[in-house]
PDB file of C-alpha atoms in Angstrom:
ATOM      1  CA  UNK H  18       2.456 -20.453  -1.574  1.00 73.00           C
ATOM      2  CA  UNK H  19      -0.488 -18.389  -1.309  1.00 81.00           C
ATOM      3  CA  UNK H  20       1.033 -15.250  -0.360  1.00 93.00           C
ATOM      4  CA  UNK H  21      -1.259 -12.762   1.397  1.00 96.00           C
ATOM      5  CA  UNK H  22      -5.315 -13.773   1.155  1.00 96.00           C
ATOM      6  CA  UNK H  23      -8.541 -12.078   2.631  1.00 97.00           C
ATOM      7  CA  UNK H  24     -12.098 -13.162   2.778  1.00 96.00           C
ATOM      8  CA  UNK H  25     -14.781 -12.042   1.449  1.00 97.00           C
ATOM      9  CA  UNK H  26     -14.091 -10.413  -1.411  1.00 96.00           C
ATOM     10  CA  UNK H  27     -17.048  -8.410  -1.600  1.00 96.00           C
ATOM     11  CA  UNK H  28     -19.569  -7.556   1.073  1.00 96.00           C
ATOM     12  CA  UNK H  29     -22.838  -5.304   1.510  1.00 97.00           C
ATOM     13  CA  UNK H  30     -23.613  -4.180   5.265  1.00 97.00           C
ATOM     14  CA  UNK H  31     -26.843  -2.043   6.433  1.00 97.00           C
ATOM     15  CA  UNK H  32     -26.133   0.644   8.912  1.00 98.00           C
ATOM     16  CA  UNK H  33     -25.333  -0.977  12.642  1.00 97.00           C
ATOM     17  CA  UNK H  34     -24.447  -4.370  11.694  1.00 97.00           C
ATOM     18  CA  UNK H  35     -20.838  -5.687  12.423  1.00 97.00           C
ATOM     19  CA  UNK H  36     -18.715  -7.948  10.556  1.00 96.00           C
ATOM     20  CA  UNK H  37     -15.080  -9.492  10.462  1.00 98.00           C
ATOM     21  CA  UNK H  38     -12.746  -9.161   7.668  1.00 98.00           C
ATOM     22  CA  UNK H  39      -9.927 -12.184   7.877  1.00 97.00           C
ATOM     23  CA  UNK H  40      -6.622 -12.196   6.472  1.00 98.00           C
ATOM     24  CA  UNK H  41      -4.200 -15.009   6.424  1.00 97.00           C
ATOM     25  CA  UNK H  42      -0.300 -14.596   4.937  1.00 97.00           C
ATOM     26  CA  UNK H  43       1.677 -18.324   4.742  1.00 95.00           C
ATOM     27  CA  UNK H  44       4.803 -16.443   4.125  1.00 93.00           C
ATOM     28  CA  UNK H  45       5.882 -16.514   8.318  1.00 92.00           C
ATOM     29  CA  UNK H  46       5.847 -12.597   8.315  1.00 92.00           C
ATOM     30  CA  UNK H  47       6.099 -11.065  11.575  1.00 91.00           C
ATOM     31  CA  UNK H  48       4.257  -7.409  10.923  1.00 92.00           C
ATOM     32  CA  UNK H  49       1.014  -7.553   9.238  1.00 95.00           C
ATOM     33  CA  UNK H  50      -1.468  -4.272   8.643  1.00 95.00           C
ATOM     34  CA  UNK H  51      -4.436  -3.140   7.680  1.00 97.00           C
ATOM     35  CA  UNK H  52      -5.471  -0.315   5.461  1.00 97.00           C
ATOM     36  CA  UNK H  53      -8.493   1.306   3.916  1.00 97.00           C
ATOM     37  CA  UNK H  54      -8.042   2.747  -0.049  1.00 96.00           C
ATOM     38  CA  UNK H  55     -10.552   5.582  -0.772  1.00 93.00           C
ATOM     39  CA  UNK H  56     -10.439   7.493  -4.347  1.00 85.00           C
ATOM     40  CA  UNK H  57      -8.679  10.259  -4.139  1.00 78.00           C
ATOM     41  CA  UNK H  58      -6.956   9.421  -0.677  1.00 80.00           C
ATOM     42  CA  UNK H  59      -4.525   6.678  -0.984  1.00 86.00           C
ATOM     43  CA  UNK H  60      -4.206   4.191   1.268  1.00 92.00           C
ATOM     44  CA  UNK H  61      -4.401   5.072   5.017  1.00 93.00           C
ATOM     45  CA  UNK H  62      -3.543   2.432   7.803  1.00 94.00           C
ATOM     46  CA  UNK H  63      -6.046   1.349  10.547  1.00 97.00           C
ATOM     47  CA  UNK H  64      -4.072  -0.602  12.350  1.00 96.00           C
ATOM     48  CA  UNK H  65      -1.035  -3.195  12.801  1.00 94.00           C
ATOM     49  CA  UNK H  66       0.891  -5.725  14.214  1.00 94.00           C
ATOM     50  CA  UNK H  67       4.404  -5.295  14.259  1.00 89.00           C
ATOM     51  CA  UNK H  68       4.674  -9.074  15.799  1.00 89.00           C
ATOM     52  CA  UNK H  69       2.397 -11.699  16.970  1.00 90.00           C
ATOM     53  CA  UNK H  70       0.457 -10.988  20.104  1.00 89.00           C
ATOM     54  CA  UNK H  71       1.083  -6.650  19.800  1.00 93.00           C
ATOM     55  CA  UNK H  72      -1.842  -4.359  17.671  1.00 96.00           C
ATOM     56  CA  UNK H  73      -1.194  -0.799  17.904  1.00 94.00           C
ATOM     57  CA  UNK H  74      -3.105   1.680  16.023  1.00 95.00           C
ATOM     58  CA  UNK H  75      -2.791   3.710  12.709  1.00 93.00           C
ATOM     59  CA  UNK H  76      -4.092   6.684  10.925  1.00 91.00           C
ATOM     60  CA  UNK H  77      -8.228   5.923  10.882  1.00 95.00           C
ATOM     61  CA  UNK H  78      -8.484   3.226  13.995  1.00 97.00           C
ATOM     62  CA  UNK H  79     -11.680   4.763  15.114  1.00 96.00           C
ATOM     63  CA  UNK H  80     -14.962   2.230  14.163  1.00 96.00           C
ATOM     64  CA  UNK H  81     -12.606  -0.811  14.083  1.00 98.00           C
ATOM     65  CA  UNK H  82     -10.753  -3.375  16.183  1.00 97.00           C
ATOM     66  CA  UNK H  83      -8.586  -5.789  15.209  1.00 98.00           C
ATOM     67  CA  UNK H  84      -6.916  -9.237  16.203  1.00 97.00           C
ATOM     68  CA  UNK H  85      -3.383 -10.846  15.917  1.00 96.00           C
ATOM     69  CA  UNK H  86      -5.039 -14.716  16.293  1.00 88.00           C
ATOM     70  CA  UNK H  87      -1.546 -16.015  15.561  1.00 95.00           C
ATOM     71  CA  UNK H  88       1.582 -15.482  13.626  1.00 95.00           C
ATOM     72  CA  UNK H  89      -0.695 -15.716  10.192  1.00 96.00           C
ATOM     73  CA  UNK H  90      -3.661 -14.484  10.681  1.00 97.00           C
ATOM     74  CA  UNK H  91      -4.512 -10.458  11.584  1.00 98.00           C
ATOM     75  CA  UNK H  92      -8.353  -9.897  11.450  1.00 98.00           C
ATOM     76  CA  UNK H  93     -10.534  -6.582  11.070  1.00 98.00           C
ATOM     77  CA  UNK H  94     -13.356  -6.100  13.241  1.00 98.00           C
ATOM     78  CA  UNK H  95     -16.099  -3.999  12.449  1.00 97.00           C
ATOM     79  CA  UNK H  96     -18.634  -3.707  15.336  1.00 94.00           C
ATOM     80  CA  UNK H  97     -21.222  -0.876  14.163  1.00 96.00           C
ATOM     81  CA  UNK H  98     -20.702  -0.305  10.686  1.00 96.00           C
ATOM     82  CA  UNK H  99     -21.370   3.278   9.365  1.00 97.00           C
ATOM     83  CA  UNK H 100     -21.822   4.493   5.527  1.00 97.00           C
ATOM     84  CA  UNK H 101     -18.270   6.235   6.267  1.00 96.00           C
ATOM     85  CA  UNK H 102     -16.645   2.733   6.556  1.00 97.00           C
ATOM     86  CA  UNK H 103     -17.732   1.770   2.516  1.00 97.00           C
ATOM     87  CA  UNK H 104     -14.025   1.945   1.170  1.00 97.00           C
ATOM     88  CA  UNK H 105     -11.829  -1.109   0.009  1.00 97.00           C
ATOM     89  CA  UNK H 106      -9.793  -3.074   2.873  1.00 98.00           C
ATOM     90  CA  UNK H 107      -6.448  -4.269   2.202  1.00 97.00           C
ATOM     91  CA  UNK H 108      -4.602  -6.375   4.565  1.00 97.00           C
ATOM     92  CA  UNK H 109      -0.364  -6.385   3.898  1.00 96.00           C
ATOM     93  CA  UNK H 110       2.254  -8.076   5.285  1.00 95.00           C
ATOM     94  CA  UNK H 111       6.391  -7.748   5.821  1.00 90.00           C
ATOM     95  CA  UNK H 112       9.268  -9.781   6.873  1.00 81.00           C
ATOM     96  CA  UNK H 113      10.632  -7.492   9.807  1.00 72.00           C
ATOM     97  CA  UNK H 114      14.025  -9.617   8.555  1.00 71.00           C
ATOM     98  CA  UNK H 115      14.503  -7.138   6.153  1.00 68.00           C
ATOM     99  CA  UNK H 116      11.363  -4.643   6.154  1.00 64.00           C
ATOM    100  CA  UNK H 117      11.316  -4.135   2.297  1.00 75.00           C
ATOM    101  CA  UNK H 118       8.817  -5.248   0.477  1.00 85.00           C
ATOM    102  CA  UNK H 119       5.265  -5.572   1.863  1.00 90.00           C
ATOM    103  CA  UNK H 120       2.887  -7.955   0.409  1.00 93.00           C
ATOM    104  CA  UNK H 121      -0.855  -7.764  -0.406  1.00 95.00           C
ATOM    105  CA  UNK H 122      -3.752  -9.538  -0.538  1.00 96.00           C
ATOM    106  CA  UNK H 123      -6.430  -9.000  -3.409  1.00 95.00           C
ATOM    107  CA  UNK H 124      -8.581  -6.351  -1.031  1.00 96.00           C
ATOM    108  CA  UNK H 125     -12.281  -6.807   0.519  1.00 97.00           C
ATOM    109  CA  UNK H 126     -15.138  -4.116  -1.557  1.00 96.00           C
ATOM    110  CA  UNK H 127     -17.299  -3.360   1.269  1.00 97.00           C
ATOM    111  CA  UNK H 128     -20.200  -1.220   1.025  1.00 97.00           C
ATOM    112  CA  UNK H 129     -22.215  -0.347   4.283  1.00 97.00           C
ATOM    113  CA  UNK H 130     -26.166   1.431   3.113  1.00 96.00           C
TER     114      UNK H 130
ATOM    115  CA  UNK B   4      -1.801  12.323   7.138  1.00 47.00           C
ATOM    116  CA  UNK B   5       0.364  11.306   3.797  1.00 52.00           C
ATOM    117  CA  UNK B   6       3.944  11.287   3.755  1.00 66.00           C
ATOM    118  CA  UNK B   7       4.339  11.129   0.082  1.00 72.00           C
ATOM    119  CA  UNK B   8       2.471  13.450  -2.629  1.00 81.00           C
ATOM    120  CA  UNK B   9       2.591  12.053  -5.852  1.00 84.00           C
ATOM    121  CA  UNK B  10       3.178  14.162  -8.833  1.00 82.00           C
ATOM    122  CA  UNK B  11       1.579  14.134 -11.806  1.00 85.00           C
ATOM    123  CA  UNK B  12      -1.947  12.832 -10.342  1.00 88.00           C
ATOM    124  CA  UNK B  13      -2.931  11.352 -13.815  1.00 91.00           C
ATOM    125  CA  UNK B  14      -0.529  10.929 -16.633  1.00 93.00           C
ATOM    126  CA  UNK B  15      -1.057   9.771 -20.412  1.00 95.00           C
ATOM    127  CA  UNK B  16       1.267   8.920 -23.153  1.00 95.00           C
ATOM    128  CA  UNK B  17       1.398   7.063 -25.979  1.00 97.00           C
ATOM    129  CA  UNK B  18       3.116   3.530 -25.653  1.00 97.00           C
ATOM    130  CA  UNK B  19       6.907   3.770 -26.452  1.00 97.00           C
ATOM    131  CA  UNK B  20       7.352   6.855 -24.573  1.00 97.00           C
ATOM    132  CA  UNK B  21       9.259   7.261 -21.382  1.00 97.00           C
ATOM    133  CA  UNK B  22       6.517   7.709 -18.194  1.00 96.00           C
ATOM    134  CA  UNK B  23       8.153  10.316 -15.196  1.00 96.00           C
ATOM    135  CA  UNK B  24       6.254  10.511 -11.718  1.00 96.00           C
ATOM    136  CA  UNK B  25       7.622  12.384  -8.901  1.00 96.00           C
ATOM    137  CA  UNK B  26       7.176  11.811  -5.654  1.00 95.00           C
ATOM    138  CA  UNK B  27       7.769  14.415  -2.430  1.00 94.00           C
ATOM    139  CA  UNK B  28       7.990  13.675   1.174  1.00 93.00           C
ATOM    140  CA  UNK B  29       8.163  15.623   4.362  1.00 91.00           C
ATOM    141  CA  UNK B  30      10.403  13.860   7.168  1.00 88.00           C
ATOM    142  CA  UNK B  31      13.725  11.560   7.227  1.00 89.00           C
ATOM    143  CA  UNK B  32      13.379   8.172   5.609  1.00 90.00           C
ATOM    144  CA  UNK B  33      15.114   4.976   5.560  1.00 89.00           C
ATOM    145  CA  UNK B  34      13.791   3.772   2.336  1.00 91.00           C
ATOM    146  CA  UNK B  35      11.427   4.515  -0.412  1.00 94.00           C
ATOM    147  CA  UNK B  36       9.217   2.226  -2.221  1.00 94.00           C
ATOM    148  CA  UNK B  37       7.255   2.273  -5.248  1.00 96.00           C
ATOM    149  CA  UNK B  38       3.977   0.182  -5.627  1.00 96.00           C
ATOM    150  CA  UNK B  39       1.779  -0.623  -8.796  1.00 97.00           C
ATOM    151  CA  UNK B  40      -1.866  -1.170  -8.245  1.00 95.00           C
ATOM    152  CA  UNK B  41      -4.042  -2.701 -11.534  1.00 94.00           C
ATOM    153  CA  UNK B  42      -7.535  -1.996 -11.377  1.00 90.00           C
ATOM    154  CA  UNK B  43      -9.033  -4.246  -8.831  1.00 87.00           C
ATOM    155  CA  UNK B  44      -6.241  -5.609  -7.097  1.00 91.00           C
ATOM    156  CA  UNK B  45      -3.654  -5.522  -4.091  1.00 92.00           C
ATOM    157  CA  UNK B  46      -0.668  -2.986  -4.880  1.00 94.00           C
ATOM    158  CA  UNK B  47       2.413  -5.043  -5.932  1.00 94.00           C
ATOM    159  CA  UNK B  48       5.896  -3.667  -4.879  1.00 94.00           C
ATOM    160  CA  UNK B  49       8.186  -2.283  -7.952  1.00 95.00           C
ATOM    161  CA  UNK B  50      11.599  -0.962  -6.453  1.00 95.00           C
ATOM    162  CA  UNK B  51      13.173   0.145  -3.161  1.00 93.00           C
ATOM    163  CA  UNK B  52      15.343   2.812  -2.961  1.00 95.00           C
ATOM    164  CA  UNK B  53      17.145   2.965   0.245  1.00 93.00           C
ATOM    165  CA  UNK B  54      17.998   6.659   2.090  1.00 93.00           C
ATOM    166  CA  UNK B  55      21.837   6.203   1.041  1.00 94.00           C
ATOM    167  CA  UNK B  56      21.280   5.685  -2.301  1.00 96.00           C
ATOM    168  CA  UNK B  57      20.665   8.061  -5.427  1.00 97.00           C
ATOM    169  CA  UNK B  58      19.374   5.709  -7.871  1.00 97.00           C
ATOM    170  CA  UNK B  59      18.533   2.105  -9.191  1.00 96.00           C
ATOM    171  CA  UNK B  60      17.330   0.480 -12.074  1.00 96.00           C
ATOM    172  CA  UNK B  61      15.462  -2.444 -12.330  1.00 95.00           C
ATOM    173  CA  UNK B  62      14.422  -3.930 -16.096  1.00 96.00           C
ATOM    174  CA  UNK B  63      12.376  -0.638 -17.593  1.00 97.00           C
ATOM    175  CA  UNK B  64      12.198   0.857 -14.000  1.00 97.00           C
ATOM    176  CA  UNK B  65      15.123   3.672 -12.740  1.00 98.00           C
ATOM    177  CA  UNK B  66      14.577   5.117  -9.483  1.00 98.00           C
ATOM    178  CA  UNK B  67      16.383   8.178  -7.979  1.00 98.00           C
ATOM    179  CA  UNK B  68      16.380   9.750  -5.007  1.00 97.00           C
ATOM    180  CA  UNK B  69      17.544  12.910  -3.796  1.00 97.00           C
ATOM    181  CA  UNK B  70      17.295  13.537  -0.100  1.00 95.00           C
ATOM    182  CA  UNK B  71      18.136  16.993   0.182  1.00 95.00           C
ATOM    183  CA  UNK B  72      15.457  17.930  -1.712  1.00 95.00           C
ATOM    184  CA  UNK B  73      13.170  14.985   0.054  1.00 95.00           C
ATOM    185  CA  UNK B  74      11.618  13.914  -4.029  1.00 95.00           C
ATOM    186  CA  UNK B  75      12.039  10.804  -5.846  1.00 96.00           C
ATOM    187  CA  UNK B  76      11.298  10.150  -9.543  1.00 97.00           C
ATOM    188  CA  UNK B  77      10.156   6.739 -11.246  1.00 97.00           C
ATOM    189  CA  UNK B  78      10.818   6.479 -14.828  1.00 98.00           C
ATOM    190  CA  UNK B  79       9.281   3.882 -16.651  1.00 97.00           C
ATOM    191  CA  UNK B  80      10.550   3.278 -20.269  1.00 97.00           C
ATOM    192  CA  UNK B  81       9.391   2.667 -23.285  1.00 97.00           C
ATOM    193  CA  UNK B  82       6.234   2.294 -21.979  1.00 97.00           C
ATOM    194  CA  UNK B  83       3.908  -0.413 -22.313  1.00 97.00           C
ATOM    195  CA  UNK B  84      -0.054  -0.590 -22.898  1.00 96.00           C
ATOM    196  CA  UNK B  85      -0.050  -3.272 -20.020  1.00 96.00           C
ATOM    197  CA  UNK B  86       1.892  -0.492 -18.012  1.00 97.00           C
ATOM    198  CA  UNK B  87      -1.764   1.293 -17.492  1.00 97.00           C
ATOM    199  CA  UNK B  88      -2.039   1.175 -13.492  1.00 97.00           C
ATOM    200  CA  UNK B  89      -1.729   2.995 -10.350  1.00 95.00           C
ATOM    201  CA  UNK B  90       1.165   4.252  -8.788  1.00 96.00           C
ATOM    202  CA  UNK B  91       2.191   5.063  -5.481  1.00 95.00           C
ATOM    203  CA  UNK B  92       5.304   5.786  -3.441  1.00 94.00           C
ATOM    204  CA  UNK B  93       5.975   4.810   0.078  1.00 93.00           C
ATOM    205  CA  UNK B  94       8.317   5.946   2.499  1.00 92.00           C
ATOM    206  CA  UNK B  95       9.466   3.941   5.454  1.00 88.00           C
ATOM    207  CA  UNK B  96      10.474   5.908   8.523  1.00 81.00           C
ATOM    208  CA  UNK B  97      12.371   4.800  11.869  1.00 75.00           C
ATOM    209  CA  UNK B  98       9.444   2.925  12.427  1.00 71.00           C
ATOM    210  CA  UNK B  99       7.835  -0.117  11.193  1.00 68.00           C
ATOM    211  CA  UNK B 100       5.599   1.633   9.364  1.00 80.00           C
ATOM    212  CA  UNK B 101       4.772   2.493   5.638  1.00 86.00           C
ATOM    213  CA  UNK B 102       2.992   5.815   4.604  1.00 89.00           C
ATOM    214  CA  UNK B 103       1.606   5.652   1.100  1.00 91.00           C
ATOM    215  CA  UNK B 104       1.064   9.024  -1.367  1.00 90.00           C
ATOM    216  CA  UNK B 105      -1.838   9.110  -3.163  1.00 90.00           C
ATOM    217  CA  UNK B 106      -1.238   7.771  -6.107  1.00 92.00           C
ATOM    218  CA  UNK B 107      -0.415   8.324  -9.817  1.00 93.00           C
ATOM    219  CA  UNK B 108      -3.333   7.076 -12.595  1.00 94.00           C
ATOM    220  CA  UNK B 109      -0.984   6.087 -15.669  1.00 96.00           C
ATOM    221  CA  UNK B 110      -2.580   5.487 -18.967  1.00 97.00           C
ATOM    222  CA  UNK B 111      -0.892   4.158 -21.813  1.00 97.00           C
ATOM    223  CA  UNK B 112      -2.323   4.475 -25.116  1.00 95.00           C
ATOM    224  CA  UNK B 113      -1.789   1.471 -27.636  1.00 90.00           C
TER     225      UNK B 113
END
């Protein structure tokens, strides 16, 4: 039982290029989210799915789409990145069963020049 | 925008001592969560407190909550050098949502 697990773990981008971050939970959660962690500002959400086959947007969507390819796996799309998008990316997910904890996985570093 | 301001911002004490962090919120909540975060890594979920509740204890971990005034307070005791993290609350709204604070740094000198 994995838990929660995103790929890469680290990645450098130049200005303009685009890039997917995947995540993949093996714990048959419904909702599954993305956030961004900056210092000083916590985590924010970008977007999430409450179930499989809905997206609906967060705090910061702006720069990034994202897609529910099945009950596991909730992906991050990053079309144009900008120096503004360097943060850390954290993808979570939660049984709607209960809606208590939410799960992590281990975060993505990415860092756009 | 953040739901939950975290208070202290950075705490230190020396292990054995009892750590306090307060937490604040703005609008109704079903439940409140508190999340560690080691340097590096995913945040891991510590304790729920749910909106009827006042407190809960879990191991070194007691949790209140007082709705009225919309705070909550995590002590940790007899703190731990491996205690040294981040921590942040999270409240959970009508919605399916979490909104994280900002976090607490907690140091723990040996």
């Amino acid at each position: 039982n994995a838990g929660v697990t995103q790929t890469p773990k680290f990645q450098v981008l130049k200005t303009g290029q685009s890039m997917t971050l995947q995540c993949a939970q093996d714990m048959n959660h419904n909702s599954m989210y993305w956030y961004r962690q900056d210092p000083g500002m916590g985590l924010r959400l970008i977007y999430y799915s409450a179930s499989e086959g809905t997206t609906d947007k967060g705090e910061v969507p702006n720069g990034y789409n994202v897609s529910r390819l099945n009950k596991r796996e909730f992906s991050l799309r990053l079309e144009s990145a900008a120096p503004s998008q360097t943060s850390v990316y954290f993808c979570a997910s939660i049984s709607t069963l209960s809606y208590n904890e939410q799960f992590f996985g281990p975060g993505t570093r990415l860092t756009v020049l | 925008s953040q739901q939950g301001e975290e208070d202290p911002q950075a705490l230190s004490i020396q292990e054995g001592e009892n750590a306090t962090m307060n937490c604040s919120y703005k609008t109704s909540i079903n439940n409140l969560q508190w999340y560690r975060q080691n340097s590096g890594r995913g945040l891991v979920h510590l304790i729920l407190i749910r909106s009827n509740e006042r407190e809960k204890h879990s191991g070194r971990l007691r949790v209140t909550l007082d709705t009225s005034k919309k705070s909550s307070s995590l002590l940790i005791t007899a703190s731990r050098a491996a205690d040294t993290a981040s921590y942040f609350c999270a409240t959970r709204g009508a919605n399916s949502k979490l909104t994280f604070g900002k976090g607490i740094t907690l140091s723990v000198r040996p």
